[in-house]
Amino acid sequence: MTVNFIVDKELAGVKVEKAIKKKYPTIPMSVIFKMLRKGEIIVSFLPAQKGQVLRFGDTVSFEIEDRFLEHKKVEILKVYEDDNIVVIDKPYGIPSHPDSNNEYSVVSWIEDNYSKDELPQLCHRLDRNTAGLMIIAKNRQVLSEMLKYMSRRAIIKKYLCITKKADLPESGVLVHYLKKDSKKSKVYISDFPQDGYSEVVTAYKIVRQKDDLQLVDVEIKTGKTHQIRAQLAHVGLCILGDSKYGDWELNKKYKADMQALCAYYLKFEIGKKGVLRYLDGQKIVKETVEFPVDIEGFSSINVYKERGLEI
């Protein structure tokens, strides 16, 4: 598709990449920069340069795929909201932040549903193929407080997952060391401290099992990238449907192509100080966990009726 526009007073004096992003917010910055590098963005009949400042009356034109100009919107459920925070239930398959595929994200949903004067900010993220509860701060002060609470582990976060059956105690605390490889978008787990590795701590409880599967309750004590998926896999509790750290044969057997992992529980143990003190002691629980698999007894879990879960 060919895009053409004339620079008006609002865009005059703005760098070309920022002007395009402002006018077409669904186009990822990575795509804009790529077009600039290739000389595909034309300003007043000449290829534009990165950082070029637009003038009133300039014409801007470029060719771009239709998929970058529109989002397929996804409905996201609000579980809780007050003047300071929103807690949402993120569906499977939705990224937390916009990515190079230009798919609808949680950030896109925030932009669609809240004032642009000061958009709410994500306090943490979930992997694209992990579902469940996410906290959003409505202003910078709340974001700062929430990040402080998370860093000192004052917000308890629990997950339910379906895993491969493993010969482990019914419950325990896993302590390992994790290193992130950003280029490969993957993490590695070590049993011992090493340079470049950070400690990761995860508590687990095997709630029940059936055949070669187990329903596992997980509480993260630290919050690192892919922590649950990689650390559980390291001890044999491969999460069903996980294509990166999981068990290929198990995924094939159950036709699982999305990880059966859901953040279902939040509890605030933040104390009696600060703007969020009213949340101290409160719990937010996702009553029903729907996993992206068709397995009798495992596809849908009512957490209040499930024996072994401490809600």
XYZ file of N, CA, C and O in Angstrom, residues 85-281:
788
model
N -4.655 1.517 39.996
C -4.199 0.346 39.241
C -5.345 -0.301 38.472
O -6.529 -0.096 38.776
N -4.957 -1.082 37.481
C -5.873 -1.970 36.767
C -5.224 -3.350 36.775
O -4.012 -3.464 36.572
N -6.002 -4.377 37.023
C -5.526 -5.748 36.873
C -6.325 -6.387 35.745
O -7.558 -6.390 35.782
N -5.626 -6.872 34.735
C -6.292 -7.476 33.588
C -6.008 -8.976 33.532
O -5.089 -9.470 34.184
N -6.811 -9.656 32.729
C -6.606 -11.082 32.458
C -6.143 -11.201 31.017
O -6.938 -11.145 30.086
N -4.825 -11.313 30.827
C -4.267 -11.369 29.467
C -4.573 -12.718 28.816
O -4.304 -13.761 29.400
N -5.099 -12.713 27.602
C -5.336 -13.982 26.905
C -4.023 -14.613 26.411
O -2.997 -13.935 26.304
N -4.076 -15.880 26.091
C -2.946 -16.543 25.436
C -2.729 -15.927 24.056
O -3.660 -15.476 23.392
N -1.474 -15.917 23.623
C -1.161 -15.505 22.262
C -1.040 -14.020 22.042
O -0.794 -13.583 20.914
N -1.172 -13.227 23.106
C -1.087 -11.776 22.989
C 0.208 -11.297 23.642
O 0.430 -11.564 24.831
N 1.084 -10.595 22.931
C 2.310 -10.095 23.559
C 2.003 -8.969 24.544
O 1.009 -8.254 24.392
N 2.866 -8.800 25.530
C 2.691 -7.694 26.470
C 3.000 -6.367 25.798
O 2.290 -5.380 25.984
N 4.078 -6.345 25.017
C 4.519 -5.128 24.341
C 4.443 -5.328 22.834
O 4.526 -6.454 22.346
N 4.322 -4.238 22.060
C 4.345 -4.373 20.598
C 5.657 -5.000 20.141
O 6.706 -4.788 20.749
N 5.586 -5.793 19.089
C 6.801 -6.400 18.557
C 6.870 -6.197 17.051
O 6.033 -5.504 16.470
N 7.875 -6.770 16.429
C 8.091 -6.551 14.991
C 6.976 -7.131 14.124
O 6.847 -6.767 12.955
N 6.150 -8.031 14.676
C 5.039 -8.591 13.914
C 3.823 -7.671 13.895
O 2.839 -7.938 13.219
N 3.901 -6.583 14.686
C 2.837 -5.585 14.733
C 1.496 -6.166 15.182
O 0.428 -5.700 14.776
N 1.533 -7.177 16.021
C 0.297 -7.746 16.517
C -0.267 -6.905 17.658
O 0.443 -6.152 18.309
N -1.551 -7.060 17.873
C -2.204 -6.362 18.972
C -1.591 -6.839 20.289
O -1.394 -8.024 20.499
N -1.276 -5.898 21.165
C -0.604 -6.212 22.418
C -1.364 -5.619 23.590
O -2.340 -4.876 23.409
N -0.906 -5.926 24.799
C -1.505 -5.314 25.985
C -1.321 -3.798 25.936
O -2.225 -3.036 26.285
N -0.155 -3.348 25.485
C 0.079 -1.906 25.358
C -0.897 -1.296 24.354
O -1.418 -0.189 24.569
N -1.184 -1.998 23.262
C -2.181 -1.514 22.287
C -3.540 -1.353 22.959
O -4.247 -0.361 22.717
N -3.904 -2.312 23.783
C -5.183 -2.265 24.496
C -5.226 -1.057 25.437
O -6.243 -0.363 25.524
N -4.126 -0.799 26.135
C -4.058 0.369 27.020
C -4.274 1.648 26.210
O -5.043 2.538 26.600
N -3.610 1.743 25.066
C -3.735 2.939 24.223
C -5.163 3.119 23.710
O -5.641 4.245 23.536
N -5.867 2.010 23.485
C -7.241 2.074 22.988
C -8.245 2.438 24.070
O -9.345 2.915 23.766
N -7.885 2.193 25.330
C -8.879 2.300 26.398
C -8.625 3.409 27.418
O -9.484 3.643 28.278
N -7.485 4.079 27.314
C -7.170 5.109 28.308
C -6.680 6.384 27.639
O -6.221 6.372 26.500
N -6.777 7.481 28.389
C -6.398 8.799 27.890
C -4.945 8.834 27.458
O -4.066 8.266 28.105
N -4.693 9.543 26.377
C -3.322 9.679 25.883
C -2.525 10.721 26.656
O -1.326 10.883 26.440
N -3.179 11.454 27.569
C -2.463 12.458 28.371
C -1.384 11.803 29.219
O -0.268 12.288 29.313
N -1.741 10.693 29.868
C -0.755 9.939 30.641
C -1.195 8.481 30.671
O -1.963 8.070 31.530
N -0.733 7.742 29.682
C -1.160 6.354 29.539
C -0.687 5.511 30.712
O 0.453 5.638 31.154
N -1.541 4.620 31.226
C -1.090 3.660 32.242
C 0.074 2.827 31.729
O 0.224 2.626 30.517
N 0.887 2.320 32.653
C 2.093 1.577 32.297
C 2.058 0.175 32.893
O 1.592 -0.020 34.022
N 2.595 -0.792 32.150
C 2.708 -2.155 32.659
C 3.706 -2.200 33.804
O 4.797 -1.642 33.708
N 3.352 -2.897 34.883
C 4.270 -3.071 36.016
C 5.157 -4.296 35.828
O 6.194 -4.419 36.476
N 4.750 -5.205 34.978
C 5.522 -6.415 34.684
C 4.980 -6.979 33.382
O 4.083 -6.389 32.781
N 5.523 -8.066 32.933
C 5.067 -8.636 31.667
C 4.824 -10.135 31.802
O 5.308 -10.766 32.741
N 4.077 -10.662 30.855
C 3.913 -12.106 30.701
C 4.330 -12.468 29.282
O 4.129 -11.680 28.352
N 4.892 -13.655 29.107
C 5.234 -14.124 27.770
C 3.984 -14.155 26.895
O 2.859 -14.322 27.384
N 4.196 -14.041 25.599
C 3.085 -14.058 24.643
C 2.133 -15.234 24.901
O 0.913 -15.077 24.912
N 2.692 -16.419 25.097
C 1.864 -17.622 25.226
C 1.611 -18.029 26.672
O 1.289 -19.184 26.949
N 1.754 -17.077 27.586
C 1.323 -17.261 28.973
C 0.132 -16.345 29.198
O 0.136 -15.190 28.774
N -0.893 -16.863 29.863
C -2.095 -16.063 30.116
C -2.148 -15.657 31.586
O -1.375 -16.129 32.408
N -3.095 -14.761 31.887
C -3.371 -14.494 33.288
C -3.248 -13.053 33.730
O -3.271 -12.119 32.928
N -3.119 -12.885 35.036
C -3.234 -11.586 35.687
C -1.994 -10.725 35.483
O -0.865 -11.166 35.699
N -2.228 -9.477 35.083
C -1.169 -8.492 34.932
C -1.591 -7.196 35.623
O -2.750 -6.796 35.545
N -0.635 -6.529 36.260
C -0.906 -5.279 36.960
C -0.471 -4.103 36.088
O 0.635 -4.095 35.542
N -1.343 -3.102 35.990
C -1.061 -1.887 35.239
C -1.188 -0.695 36.182
O -2.172 -0.582 36.914
N -0.182 0.170 36.195
C -0.196 1.374 37.032
C -0.776 2.541 36.243
O -0.457 2.726 35.073
N -1.610 3.344 36.904
C -2.287 4.435 36.203
C -1.498 5.746 36.191
O -1.906 6.691 35.516
N -0.430 5.802 36.955
C 0.412 7.002 36.909
C 1.830 6.629 37.324
O 2.083 5.511 37.804
N 2.756 7.559 37.151
C 4.171 7.273 37.385
C 4.478 6.978 38.852
O 5.331 6.155 39.157
N 3.798 7.686 39.759
C 4.033 7.440 41.188
C 3.666 6.013 41.559
O 4.400 5.322 42.263
N 2.519 5.569 41.066
C 2.069 4.199 41.355
C 3.013 3.192 40.709
O 3.356 2.161 41.323
N 3.457 3.468 39.489
C 4.402 2.567 38.824
C 5.675 2.431 39.654
O 6.177 1.322 39.867
N 6.185 3.543 40.137
C 7.401 3.517 40.950
C 7.206 2.693 42.217
O 8.064 1.884 42.585
N 6.070 2.892 42.889
C 5.795 2.120 44.111
C 5.663 0.639 43.796
O 6.195 -0.212 44.511
N 4.944 0.335 42.722
C 4.699 -1.067 42.387
C 6.006 -1.783 42.046
O 6.222 -2.937 42.458
N 6.891 -1.129 41.316
C 8.180 -1.730 40.980
C 9.016 -1.950 42.239
O 9.740 -2.944 42.355
N 8.909 -1.039 43.187
C 9.615 -1.185 44.459
C 9.098 -2.405 45.219
O 9.885 -3.199 45.729
N 7.777 -2.567 45.260
C 7.203 -3.726 45.953
C 7.628 -5.034 45.290
O 7.931 -6.021 45.960
N 7.642 -5.032 43.968
C 8.022 -6.254 43.258
C 9.489 -6.596 43.498
O 9.841 -7.770 43.636
N 10.332 -5.587 43.565
C 11.760 -5.850 43.773
C 12.035 -6.440 45.144
O 12.984 -7.195 45.319
N 11.203 -6.115 46.111
C 11.404 -6.687 47.445
C 10.445 -7.856 47.726
O 10.259 -8.271 48.849
N 9.824 -8.357 46.663
C 8.975 -9.562 46.716
C 7.779 -9.381 47.640
O 7.366 -10.299 48.355
N 7.198 -8.186 47.614
C 6.047 -7.882 48.463
C 4.724 -8.165 47.762
O 3.661 -7.977 48.355
N 4.790 -8.584 46.500
C 3.594 -8.995 45.776
C 3.755 -10.455 45.400
O 4.645 -10.818 44.635
N 2.925 -11.293 45.975
C 3.000 -12.737 45.732
C 2.294 -13.060 44.422
O 1.137 -12.674 44.208
N 2.992 -13.758 43.536
C 2.428 -14.137 42.235
C 2.479 -15.661 42.092
O 3.537 -16.257 42.223
N 1.317 -16.240 41.831
C 1.237 -17.689 41.649
C 0.717 -18.027 40.250
O -0.086 -17.281 39.677
N 1.183 -19.176 39.779
C 0.817 -19.659 38.453
C 0.356 -21.112 38.565
O 0.831 -21.860 39.416
N -0.540 -21.499 37.674
C -0.877 -22.911 37.489
C -0.335 -23.358 36.143
O -0.370 -22.600 35.162
N 0.153 -24.584 36.104
C 0.636 -25.114 34.827
C 0.431 -26.622 34.769
O 0.282 -27.294 35.799
N 0.395 -27.123 33.556
C 0.373 -28.562 33.322
C 1.773 -28.953 32.888
O 2.336 -28.351 31.967
N 2.349 -29.939 33.545
C 3.716 -30.334 33.231
C 3.818 -31.840 32.978
O 2.900 -32.608 33.275
N 4.951 -32.215 32.462
C 5.298 -33.626 32.345
C 5.508 -34.203 33.744
O 6.042 -33.535 34.632
N 5.079 -35.431 33.935
C 5.262 -36.071 35.233
C 6.745 -36.276 35.502
O 7.508 -36.699 34.629
N 7.161 -35.928 36.719
C 8.569 -36.061 37.087
C 8.680 -36.676 38.472
O 7.786 -36.519 39.316
N 9.759 -37.373 38.713
C 9.994 -38.037 39.999
C 10.590 -37.024 40.972
O 11.801 -36.962 41.176
N 9.709 -36.213 41.570
C 10.122 -35.167 42.498
C 9.258 -35.209 43.750
O 8.150 -35.762 43.722
N 9.721 -34.650 44.845
C 8.851 -34.515 46.026
C 7.585 -33.753 45.666
O 7.570 -32.958 44.716
N 6.538 -33.941 46.449
C 5.256 -33.296 46.170
C 5.367 -31.775 46.144
O 4.658 -31.101 45.408
N 6.261 -31.229 46.941
C 6.462 -29.777 46.953
C 7.915 -29.472 47.272
O 8.649 -30.319 47.794
N 8.322 -28.252 46.961
C 9.692 -27.884 47.239
C 10.003 -26.482 46.742
O 9.149 -25.814 46.151
N 11.208 -26.044 47.006
C 11.683 -24.747 46.545
C 12.915 -24.982 45.671
O 13.895 -25.590 46.120
N 12.840 -24.522 44.431
C 13.938 -24.700 43.491
C 14.841 -23.466 43.515
O 14.358 -22.340 43.391
N 16.131 -23.693 43.682
C 17.100 -22.596 43.664
C 18.148 -22.921 42.598
O 18.862 -23.923 42.698
N 18.190 -22.114 41.570
C 19.150 -22.298 40.486
C 19.714 -20.946 40.069
O 19.442 -19.930 40.711
N 20.450 -20.964 38.948
C 21.080 -19.743 38.449
C 20.787 -19.629 36.954
O 20.877 -20.619 36.220
N 20.384 -18.434 36.546
C 19.866 -18.227 35.190
C 20.695 -17.186 34.445
O 21.063 -16.149 34.995
N 20.955 -17.493 33.175
C 21.633 -16.551 32.292
C 20.774 -16.333 31.055
O 20.292 -17.283 30.443
N 20.598 -15.073 30.672
C 19.774 -14.735 29.521
C 20.643 -14.500 28.295
O 21.643 -13.783 28.354
N 20.229 -15.111 27.188
C 20.876 -14.877 25.896
C 19.875 -14.119 25.031
O 18.976 -14.715 24.431
N 20.022 -12.794 24.991
C 19.052 -11.955 24.278
C 19.026 -12.241 22.781
O 17.974 -12.183 22.152
N 20.176 -12.567 22.207
C 20.237 -12.820 20.766
C 19.405 -14.038 20.380
O 18.775 -14.065 19.324
N 19.423 -15.057 21.236
C 18.683 -16.285 20.950
C 17.303 -16.280 21.593
O 16.529 -17.214 21.406
N 17.005 -15.207 22.367
C 15.743 -15.115 23.096
C 15.501 -16.385 23.920
O 14.440 -16.995 23.865
N 16.537 -16.742 24.676
C 16.481 -17.966 25.452
C 17.304 -17.783 26.730
O 18.190 -16.936 26.781
N 16.972 -18.578 27.760
C 17.754 -18.523 28.992
C 18.328 -19.906 29.279
O 17.835 -20.922 28.776
N 19.383 -19.908 30.105
C 20.048 -21.162 30.472
C 20.101 -21.265 31.991
O 20.273 -20.264 32.700
N 19.940 -22.481 32.486
C 19.886 -22.731 33.928
C 21.116 -23.518 34.363
O 21.529 -24.477 33.712
N 21.680 -23.091 35.474
C 22.827 -23.781 36.069
C 22.491 -24.167 37.503
O 21.766 -23.465 38.200
N 23.055 -25.292 37.944
C 22.881 -25.713 39.335
C 23.802 -24.948 40.278
O 23.587 -24.953 41.493
N 24.801 -24.289 39.709
C 25.805 -23.624 40.539
C 26.008 -22.183 40.071
O 25.793 -21.865 38.900
N 26.438 -21.301 40.969
C 26.714 -19.908 40.578
C 27.801 -19.854 39.509
O 28.761 -20.607 39.560
N 27.614 -18.978 38.543
C 28.605 -18.750 37.491
C 28.583 -17.279 37.107
O 27.609 -16.571 37.360
N 29.642 -16.831 36.472
C 29.681 -15.455 35.983
C 28.555 -15.227 34.979
O 28.348 -16.038 34.064
N 27.820 -14.149 35.168
C 26.734 -13.808 34.255
C 25.411 -14.457 34.584
O 24.415 -14.221 33.894
N 25.384 -15.275 35.625
C 24.150 -15.951 36.027
C 23.572 -15.284 37.278
O 24.314 -14.898 38.178
N 22.237 -15.158 37.327
C 21.536 -14.605 38.491
C 20.748 -15.700 39.190
O 20.236 -16.623 38.541
N 20.636 -15.598 40.496
C 19.885 -16.595 41.260
C 18.395 -16.498 40.940
O 17.831 -15.407 40.848
N 17.759 -17.647 40.747
C 16.307 -17.706 40.555
C 15.729 -18.707 41.546
O 16.276 -19.791 41.748
N 14.613 -18.307 42.156
C 13.988 -19.125 43.198
C 12.513 -19.297 42.864
O 11.792 -18.317 42.652
N 12.075 -20.541 42.826
C 10.695 -20.871 42.488
C 10.188 -21.964 43.424
O 10.828 -23.014 43.558
N 9.043 -21.707 44.073
C 8.399 -22.736 44.895
C 7.352 -23.452 44.041
O 6.662 -22.818 43.239
N 7.248 -24.755 44.205
C 6.261 -25.509 43.443
C 5.519 -26.481 44.343
O 6.005 -26.887 45.404
N 4.325 -26.863 43.910
C 3.558 -27.907 44.594
C 2.795 -28.695 43.542
O 2.063 -28.118 42.726
N 3.003 -30.011 43.543
C 2.273 -30.882 42.615
C 0.879 -31.112 43.193
O 0.723 -31.736 44.246
N -0.125 -30.571 42.527
C -1.497 -30.612 43.041
C -2.134 -31.975 42.803
O -2.760 -32.571 43.681
N -1.979 -32.482 41.595
C -2.471 -33.829 41.270
C -1.832 -34.276 39.969
O -1.211 -33.481 39.262
N -2.020 -35.551 39.655
C -1.443 -36.079 38.422
C -2.379 -37.067 37.758
O -3.284 -37.623 38.386
N -2.160 -37.250 36.467
C -2.952 -38.191 35.688
C -2.080 -38.685 34.548
O -1.586 -37.888 33.740
N -1.869 -39.979 34.505
C -1.020 -40.572 33.469
C 0.361 -39.909 33.488
O 1.040 -39.955 34.494
N 0.757 -39.272 32.404
C 2.091 -38.677 32.338
C 2.066 -37.160 32.537
O 3.032 -36.472 32.207
N 0.940 -36.654 33.089
C 0.794 -35.218 33.297
C 0.588 -34.883 34.774
O 0.082 -35.705 35.540
N 0.951 -33.664 35.139
C 0.737 -33.173 36.495
C 0.222 -31.740 36.446
O 0.619 -30.960 35.571
N -0.660 -31.426 37.392
C -1.082 -30.044 37.593
C -0.206 -29.478 38.698
O -0.154 -30.030 39.802
N 0.509 -28.396 38.408
C 1.502 -27.872 39.336
C 1.193 -26.408 39.674
O 0.922 -25.596 38.789
N 1.225 -26.114 40.969
C 1.057 -24.755 41.479
C 2.446 -24.164 41.704
O 3.299 -24.793 42.333
N 2.682 -22.963 41.183
C 4.016 -22.367 41.214
C 3.951 -20.968 41.812
O 3.058 -20.186 41.473
N 4.899 -20.665 42.688
C 5.040 -19.301 43.200
C 6.459 -18.829 42.930
O 7.423 -19.470 43.356
N 6.577 -17.720 42.205
C 7.918 -17.227 41.891
C 8.398 -16.292 42.996
O 7.691 -15.401 43.432
N 9.605 -16.553 43.452
C 10.226 -15.711 44.469
C 11.117 -14.649 43.829
O 11.452 -13.646 44.450
N 11.558 -14.924 42.611
C 12.290 -13.948 41.812
C 11.572 -13.846 40.475
O 10.792 -14.733 40.120
N 11.830 -12.808 39.725
C 11.100 -12.617 38.475
C 12.010 -12.391 37.292
O 12.220 -11.263 36.873
N 12.563 -13.459 36.758
C 13.472 -13.365 35.617
C 12.794 -13.880 34.345
O 11.834 -14.659 34.409
N 13.316 -13.474 33.208
C 12.784 -13.900 31.913
C 12.734 -15.423 31.804
O 13.727 -16.098 32.084
N 11.559 -15.951 31.439
C 11.367 -17.398 31.207
C 11.710 -18.238 32.446
O 11.964 -19.442 32.321
N 11.701 -17.627 33.608
C 12.141 -18.334 34.819
C 11.373 -19.631 35.056
O 11.967 -20.698 35.240
N 10.050 -19.533 35.084
C 9.242 -20.722 35.396
C 9.467 -21.807 34.350
O 9.739 -22.967 34.691
N 9.382 -21.440 33.088
C 9.477 -22.423 32.016
C 10.827 -23.139 32.024
O 10.896 -24.376 31.938
N 11.898 -22.365 32.141
C 13.233 -22.954 32.062
C 13.598 -23.709 33.330
O 14.188 -24.797 33.278
N 13.250 -23.140 34.486
C 13.643 -23.784 35.747
C 12.872 -25.081 35.983
O 13.448 -26.086 36.414
N 11.580 -25.084 35.683
C 10.819 -26.330 35.833
C 11.323 -27.394 34.857
O 11.459 -28.573 35.218
N 11.602 -26.985 33.629
C 12.116 -27.946 32.651
C 13.443 -28.536 33.109
O 13.733 -29.716 32.865
N 14.252 -27.726 33.782
C 15.566 -28.174 34.253
C 15.454 -29.346 35.225
O 16.358 -30.188 35.278
N 14.344 -29.409 35.974
C 14.169 -30.504 36.940
C 13.194 -31.561 36.416
O 12.756 -32.435 37.162
N 12.823 -31.477 35.135
C 11.976 -32.498 34.530
C 10.511 -32.144 34.438
O 9.724 -32.894 33.869
N 10.121 -30.999 35.001
C 8.717 -30.580 34.954
C 8.479 -29.719 33.705
O 8.111 -28.551 33.797
N 8.675 -30.314 32.544
C 8.508 -29.574 31.290
C 7.049 -29.149 31.131
O 6.134 -29.970 31.262
N 6.820 -27.862 30.866
C 5.454 -27.366 30.731
C 4.877 -27.801 29.383
O 5.499 -27.632 28.337
N 3.691 -28.380 29.437
C 3.020 -28.866 28.233
C 2.800 -27.715 27.253
O 2.313 -26.647 27.624
N 3.182 -27.924 26.003
C 2.975 -26.935 24.963
C 4.107 -25.950 24.789
O 4.082 -25.131 23.874
N 5.111 -26.029 25.653
C 6.245 -25.104 25.551
C 7.193 -25.602 24.464
O 7.815 -26.654 24.598
N 7.309 -24.835 23.378
C 8.138 -25.260 22.255
C 9.618 -24.970 22.469
O 10.466 -25.525 21.776
N 9.946 -24.112 23.423
C 11.339 -23.713 23.628
C 12.032 -24.552 24.692
O 13.178 -24.965 24.531
N 11.366 -24.815 25.804
C 11.981 -25.562 26.906
C 11.251 -26.879 27.194
O 11.657 -27.632 28.076
N 10.193 -27.143 26.459
C 9.347 -28.294 26.771
C 9.809 -29.602 26.154
O 10.911 -29.719 25.610
N 8.935 -30.596 26.236
C 9.199 -31.938 25.734
C 8.454 -32.118 24.411
O 7.220 -32.116 24.382
N 9.198 -32.276 23.315
C 8.598 -32.320 21.985
C 7.616 -33.479 21.848
O 6.521 -33.314 21.297
N 7.979 -34.636 22.348
C 7.111 -35.811 22.224
C 5.810 -35.619 22.996
O 4.729 -35.993 22.536
N 5.899 -35.030 24.195
C 4.703 -34.788 25.001
C 3.791 -33.780 24.308
O 2.561 -33.970 24.252
N 4.373 -32.720 23.764
C 3.573 -31.719 23.060
C 2.857 -32.329 21.858
O 1.684 -32.030 21.591
N 3.578 -33.186 21.138
C 2.990 -33.837 19.966
C 1.854 -34.765 20.376
O 0.793 -34.795 19.734
N 2.070 -35.500 21.449
C 1.056 -36.461 21.917
C -0.266 -35.773 22.223
O -1.349 -36.272 21.884
N -0.194 -34.608 22.875
C -1.416 -33.912 23.304
C -1.796 -32.753 22.374
O -2.676 -31.955 22.693
N -1.107 -32.672 21.223
C -1.380 -31.627 20.229
C -1.372 -30.246 20.881
O -2.261 -29.406 20.654
N -0.360 -30.021 21.704
C -0.252 -28.766 22.445
C 0.789 -27.869 21.783
O 1.961 -28.226 21.696
N 0.361 -26.711 21.297
C 1.286 -25.800 20.629
C 1.396 -24.449 21.345
O 1.952 -23.496 20.811
N 0.836 -24.381 22.550
C 0.923 -23.169 23.356
C 1.067 -23.591 24.811
O 0.364 -24.480 25.277
N 1.990 -22.968 25.552
C 2.307 -23.456 26.891
C 1.130 -23.343 27.857
O 0.452 -22.321 27.912
N 0.884 -24.412 28.581
C -0.202 -24.469 29.560
C 0.272 -23.835 30.862
O 0.591 -24.515 31.841
N 0.331 -22.508 30.854
C 0.858 -21.746 31.984
C 0.009 -20.497 32.162
O -0.176 -19.729 31.218
N -0.508 -20.288 33.382
C -1.418 -19.177 33.618
C -1.157 -18.536 34.982
O -1.075 -19.236 36.003
N -1.023 -17.219 34.995
C -0.869 -16.458 36.245
C -2.261 -16.232 36.833
O -3.057 -15.476 36.275
N -2.549 -16.889 37.958
C -3.926 -16.886 38.453
C -4.112 -16.185 39.800
O -5.242 -16.003 40.261
N -3.022 -15.751 40.449
C -3.143 -15.298 41.837
C -2.178 -14.151 42.120
O -0.993 -14.204 41.763
N -2.705 -13.104 42.766
C -1.884 -11.988 43.252
C -2.263 -11.697 44.705
O -3.445 -11.704 45.050
N -1.279 -11.465 45.536
C -1.550 -11.018 46.898
C -0.580 -9.895 47.235
O 0.626 -9.998 46.993
N -1.123 -8.823 47.807
C -0.321 -7.648 48.132
C 0.076 -7.670 49.612
O -0.795 -7.604 50.491
N 1.356 -7.797 49.858
C 1.880 -7.733 51.227
C 2.823 -6.530 51.303
O 4.026 -6.656 51.485
N 2.250 -5.330 51.138
C 3.032 -4.127 50.889
C 3.159 -3.197 52.089
O 3.861 -2.187 52.014
N 2.476 -3.538 53.196
C 2.585 -2.688 54.380
C 1.578 -1.546 54.379
O 0.756 -1.411 53.473
N 1.664 -0.722 55.390
C 0.654 0.313 55.633
C 1.117 1.713 55.248
O 0.548 2.712 55.690
N 2.153 1.807 54.420
C 2.628 3.106 53.981
C 2.483 3.235 52.467
O 2.423 2.250 51.747
N 2.431 4.487 52.002
C 2.379 4.716 50.567
C 0.971 4.845 50.041
O -0.012 4.525 50.715
N 0.873 5.302 48.797
C -0.431 5.564 48.195
C -1.248 4.284 47.991
O -2.480 4.318 47.916
N -0.564 3.137 47.956
C -1.253 1.858 47.723
C -1.503 1.064 48.995
O -1.851 -0.115 48.937
N -1.374 1.703 50.152
C -1.488 0.983 51.430
C -2.837 0.289 51.599
O -2.946 -0.718 52.298
N -3.877 0.802 50.934
C -5.206 0.191 51.020
C -5.250 -1.210 50.413
O -6.170 -1.995 50.676
N -4.238 -1.531 49.596
C -4.196 -2.856 48.970
C -3.557 -3.912 49.872
O -3.626 -5.110 49.565
N -2.920 -3.498 50.960
C -2.201 -4.445 51.809
C -3.125 -5.568 52.277
O -4.207 -5.322 52.821
N -2.705 -6.795 52.033
C -3.478 -7.968 52.436
C -4.501 -8.428 51.425
O -5.075 -9.516 51.573
